[in-house]
Coordinates of C-alpha atoms in Angstrom, one line a residue:
M763 CA 8.7 -25.9 -33.6
K764 CA 7.0 -25.6 -29.4
H765 CA 10.6 -25.9 -28.3
F766 CA 11.8 -23.5 -31.4
L767 CA 9.4 -20.5 -30.5
R768 CA 9.6 -20.8 -26.6
V769 CA 12.8 -20.3 -27.0
V770 CA 12.9 -17.3 -29.9
T771 CA 10.4 -15.7 -27.0
Q772 CA 12.8 -16.0 -24.1
F773 CA 15.5 -13.8 -26.7
F774 CA 13.2 -11.5 -26.9
V775 CA 11.9 -10.9 -23.4
F776 CA 15.1 -11.6 -22.7
L777 CA 16.3 -8.6 -25.4
Y778 CA 14.1 -6.1 -24.1
C779 CA 14.9 -7.0 -20.4
K780 CA 18.4 -5.8 -20.6
C781 CA 19.0 -3.2 -23.3
L782 CA 15.6 -1.8 -24.3
W783 CA 14.0 -1.8 -21.5
R784 CA 17.1 -0.1 -20.6
G785 CA 17.6 2.1 -22.7
L786 CA 14.3 3.7 -22.6
K787 CA 15.3 4.6 -18.7
F788 CA 18.2 6.3 -20.2
V789 CA 15.9 8.4 -22.7
A790 CA 13.0 8.4 -20.0
R791 CA 15.3 9.9 -17.9
K792 CA 17.5 12.2 -19.6
L793 CA 14.0 13.4 -21.5
T794 CA 12.3 14.7 -16.9
G795 CA 15.5 15.3 -16.0
R796 CA 14.5 12.1 -12.8
C797 CA 15.6 8.5 -12.1
E798 CA 12.8 5.8 -12.4
L799 CA 11.8 5.9 -8.3
Q800 CA 11.1 8.8 -9.0
R801 CA 8.9 9.3 -11.8
I802 CA 7.5 5.7 -9.6
C803 CA 7.0 8.1 -7.0
Y804 CA 5.8 11.6 -8.5
N805 CA 2.9 10.0 -10.5
N806 CA 1.7 7.5 -9.0
K807 CA -0.3 7.2 -5.5
H808 CA 0.3 6.0 -2.2
G809 CA -0.9 2.3 -2.7
A810 CA -0.1 -1.3 -3.6
R811 CA 0.4 0.3 -7.3
R812 CA 3.2 2.2 -5.6
T813 CA 4.1 0.3 -4.0
L814 CA 4.6 -2.9 -6.8
K815 CA 6.6 -1.1 -8.9
I816 CA 9.1 0.2 -6.2
E817 CA 9.6 -3.8 -5.3
S818 CA 10.3 -4.7 -9.4
S819 CA 13.0 -1.1 -10.5
L820 CA 14.6 -2.4 -6.6
K821 CA 14.6 -6.7 -8.1
Y822 CA 15.4 -5.8 -11.0
S823 CA 18.4 -3.4 -11.2
K824 CA 21.8 -3.3 -11.6
N825 CA 23.2 -1.7 -8.7
E826 CA 23.6 -3.6 -6.0
L827 CA 22.5 -1.2 -3.0
L828 CA 19.1 -1.4 -4.4
R829 CA 18.3 -5.1 -5.0
S830 CA 20.2 -5.4 -1.2
A831 CA 17.7 -3.0 -0.7
L832 CA 14.6 -5.6 -0.3
S833 CA 16.2 -7.3 2.5
V834 CA 17.6 -4.5 5.2
H835 CA 15.5 -4.8 8.6
P836 CA 13.3 -2.8 9.2
D837 CA 15.3 0.0 11.7
K838 CA 18.0 0.1 9.0
V839 CA 15.5 1.6 6.4
E840 CA 15.5 5.0 6.7
K841 CA 19.7 5.3 6.5
T842 CA 18.9 3.0 3.1
I843 CA 17.0 5.7 1.8
D844 CA 19.5 8.4 2.5
D845 CA 21.6 5.3 0.5
I846 CA 19.2 5.5 -2.3
M847 CA 19.2 9.5 -2.3
A848 CA 22.5 9.6 -2.3
L849 CA 23.5 6.7 -4.9
K850 CA 20.9 8.2 -7.1
K851 CA 22.7 12.3 -6.1
I852 CA 18.7 13.5 -4.9
N853 CA 18.8 16.2 -2.6
P854 CA 16.9 15.8 0.1
D855 CA 15.5 19.3 0.6
T856 CA 14.6 19.8 -2.7
N857 CA 12.6 16.5 -3.6
P858 CA 11.3 16.3 0.1
Q859 CA 8.4 13.8 -0.1
L860 CA 10.4 11.6 -2.1
G861 CA 12.4 10.2 1.0
I862 CA 9.5 9.5 2.5
S863 CA 7.8 7.6 -0.4
L864 CA 9.5 5.6 -0.5
Q865 CA 10.6 4.7 3.3
A866 CA 7.0 4.1 3.6
S867 CA 7.1 1.7 0.4
L868 CA 9.7 0.2 1.3
L869 CA 8.3 -0.4 5.0
Q870 CA 5.7 -2.1 3.1
I871 CA 8.3 -4.5 0.8
V872 CA 10.8 -5.3 4.0
G873 CA 8.3 -5.7 5.9
Y874 CA 5.8 -8.7 3.6
R875 CA 9.2 -9.9 3.3
G876 CA 9.5 -10.9 6.6
L877 CA 5.6 -11.3 6.3
V878 CA 6.6 -14.9 4.1
G879 CA 9.7 -15.6 5.6
E880 CA 8.2 -16.4 9.1
V881 CA 5.3 -18.7 7.8
E882 CA 7.2 -20.6 5.2
K883 CA 9.2 -21.6 8.1
L884 CA 6.5 -23.1 10.3
R885 CA 5.1 -24.4 7.0
R886 CA 8.7 -26.5 6.5
E887 CA 9.0 -27.1 10.6
P888 CA 7.0 -30.6 10.9
Y889 CA 4.7 -31.6 13.5
D890 CA 6.6 -33.9 15.7
C891 CA 4.9 -35.7 18.7
E892 CA 7.4 -35.3 20.5
N893 CA 7.5 -32.0 21.2
G894 CA 6.3 -30.8 24.3
H895 CA 5.2 -27.2 22.5
H896 CA 3.1 -28.7 19.7
E897 CA 2.0 -31.6 21.6
T898 CA 0.2 -28.6 23.3
L899 CA -1.3 -26.7 20.4
L900 CA -2.8 -30.1 19.2
M901 CA -3.9 -30.8 22.6
Q902 CA -5.7 -26.7 23.1
L903 CA -6.9 -27.1 19.3
W904 CA -8.9 -29.6 21.0
K905 CA -9.8 -27.9 22.9
E906 CA -11.7 -24.9 21.0
L907 CA -13.4 -27.5 18.8
R908 CA -14.3 -30.3 21.7
P909 CA -14.3 -27.7 24.9
D910 CA -17.2 -29.5 26.9
T911 CA -15.6 -33.8 25.7
P912 CA -12.4 -35.0 27.4
L913 CA -10.0 -35.8 24.8
S914 CA -9.3 -40.2 26.0
G915 CA -5.6 -40.6 24.8
R916 CA -3.0 -38.7 22.2
I917 CA -4.4 -41.6 20.1
S918 CA -7.7 -41.9 19.4
K919 CA -10.7 -42.4 17.2
Q920 CA -12.0 -38.9 18.8
W921 CA -9.7 -37.0 16.0
C922 CA -11.9 -37.7 13.0
E923 CA -15.2 -36.4 14.8
I924 CA -13.4 -33.2 13.7
G925 CA -11.9 -33.9 10.8
F926 CA -8.5 -35.3 10.9
Q927 CA -8.1 -38.9 8.4
G928 CA -7.1 -41.0 11.2
N929 CA -6.6 -41.8 14.6
D930 CA -3.0 -40.0 14.3
P931 CA -4.0 -36.3 13.7
K932 CA 0.1 -35.4 12.9
T933 CA -0.6 -37.9 10.4
D934 CA -2.1 -34.3 8.9
F935 CA 0.2 -32.0 8.8
R936 CA 2.9 -33.7 6.7
G937 CA 1.8 -31.3 3.8
M938 CA 1.7 -28.0 6.3
G939 CA 3.8 -28.5 8.4
L940 CA 3.2 -26.8 12.0
L941 CA 1.6 -23.9 9.5
G942 CA -1.7 -25.9 8.8
L943 CA -1.7 -26.3 13.3
H944 CA -1.7 -22.7 13.4
N945 CA -3.9 -21.9 11.4
L946 CA -6.6 -23.7 12.5
L947 CA -6.0 -22.6 15.7
T948 CA -6.3 -19.7 14.7
T949 CA -10.1 -20.2 13.0
T950 CA -11.5 -22.2 15.0
R951 CA -10.4 -19.2 17.9
G952 CA -10.9 -16.8 15.9
R953 CA -15.1 -18.0 15.7
R954 CA -15.0 -18.5 19.2
R955 CA -14.6 -15.0 19.7
K956 CA -16.7 -13.7 17.2
K957 CA -20.0 -16.9 18.7
E958 CA -19.1 -14.8 22.4
V959 CA -19.7 -11.3 21.0
I960 CA -23.1 -12.0 20.1
E961 CA -23.8 -13.5 22.5
R962 CA -22.8 -10.7 24.8
R963 CA -25.3 -7.9 21.8
L964 CA -28.5 -10.2 22.5
R965 CA -28.0 -10.1 25.8
L966 CA -27.5 -6.7 26.3
I967 CA -30.8 -6.6 23.3
D968 CA -32.6 -9.0 26.2
P969 CA -30.8 -9.8 29.5
L970 CA -34.3 -11.6 30.1
S971 CA -33.6 -14.5 27.5
S972 CA -29.9 -16.3 28.7
E973 CA -32.2 -16.6 32.4
R974 CA -35.1 -18.4 30.0
E975 CA -33.0 -20.2 28.5
R976 CA -31.9 -21.8 31.6
R977 CA -35.4 -22.4 33.0
L978 CA -36.2 -23.4 29.4
G979 CA -33.7 -26.0 29.9
S980 CA -33.8 -27.2 33.4
A981 CA -37.6 -27.6 33.3
P982 CA -38.6 -31.2 33.3
H983 CA -40.4 -33.1 29.5
G984 CA -43.9 -33.8 29.4
E985 CA -45.1 -29.6 31.1

């Protein structure tokens, strides 16, 4: 019974997307004299909501040009907007703001999709102990977290001190690949920079504090 209901639901969703929704868009265009992209840009303020609607409209379009606009290179966005305007028979002279709005949203879309692609590529790249670059990043992580403690060896129990599960940290990157290592490095570097900023501000507030701390640290115990 559940399977039957799921099939029926999927059928009505398909019917809505392929027939009813396209029919509604056709009626809306005839009544307003504007295509869907125009209605989105004119009825929504600049921001994520408008960009998401434009992305959805392009993604589910029947036209190949509109669907391919989501994956163009950022340098070709302007030409793609001109092609879309020509396809929709929109006069750029009477609709100057439309081109600007579409270009801003499309740049956000292709930029975001490009970033997601780069992140996914890093996630799929496994950590390779034979790769010098990977090993350099791993050693940088140790120096960030234990700057005053030398590492006894590439495979060492010391890795457990900073949260790794075993003596060889490469086994902890099986799920997230090289992305996990990059995330750890970014986080530790960010924390170090914040600490340095706080220390500089404290020295500006009380320039004698560092000198007092140095004297207290060097004073003999028991005084």
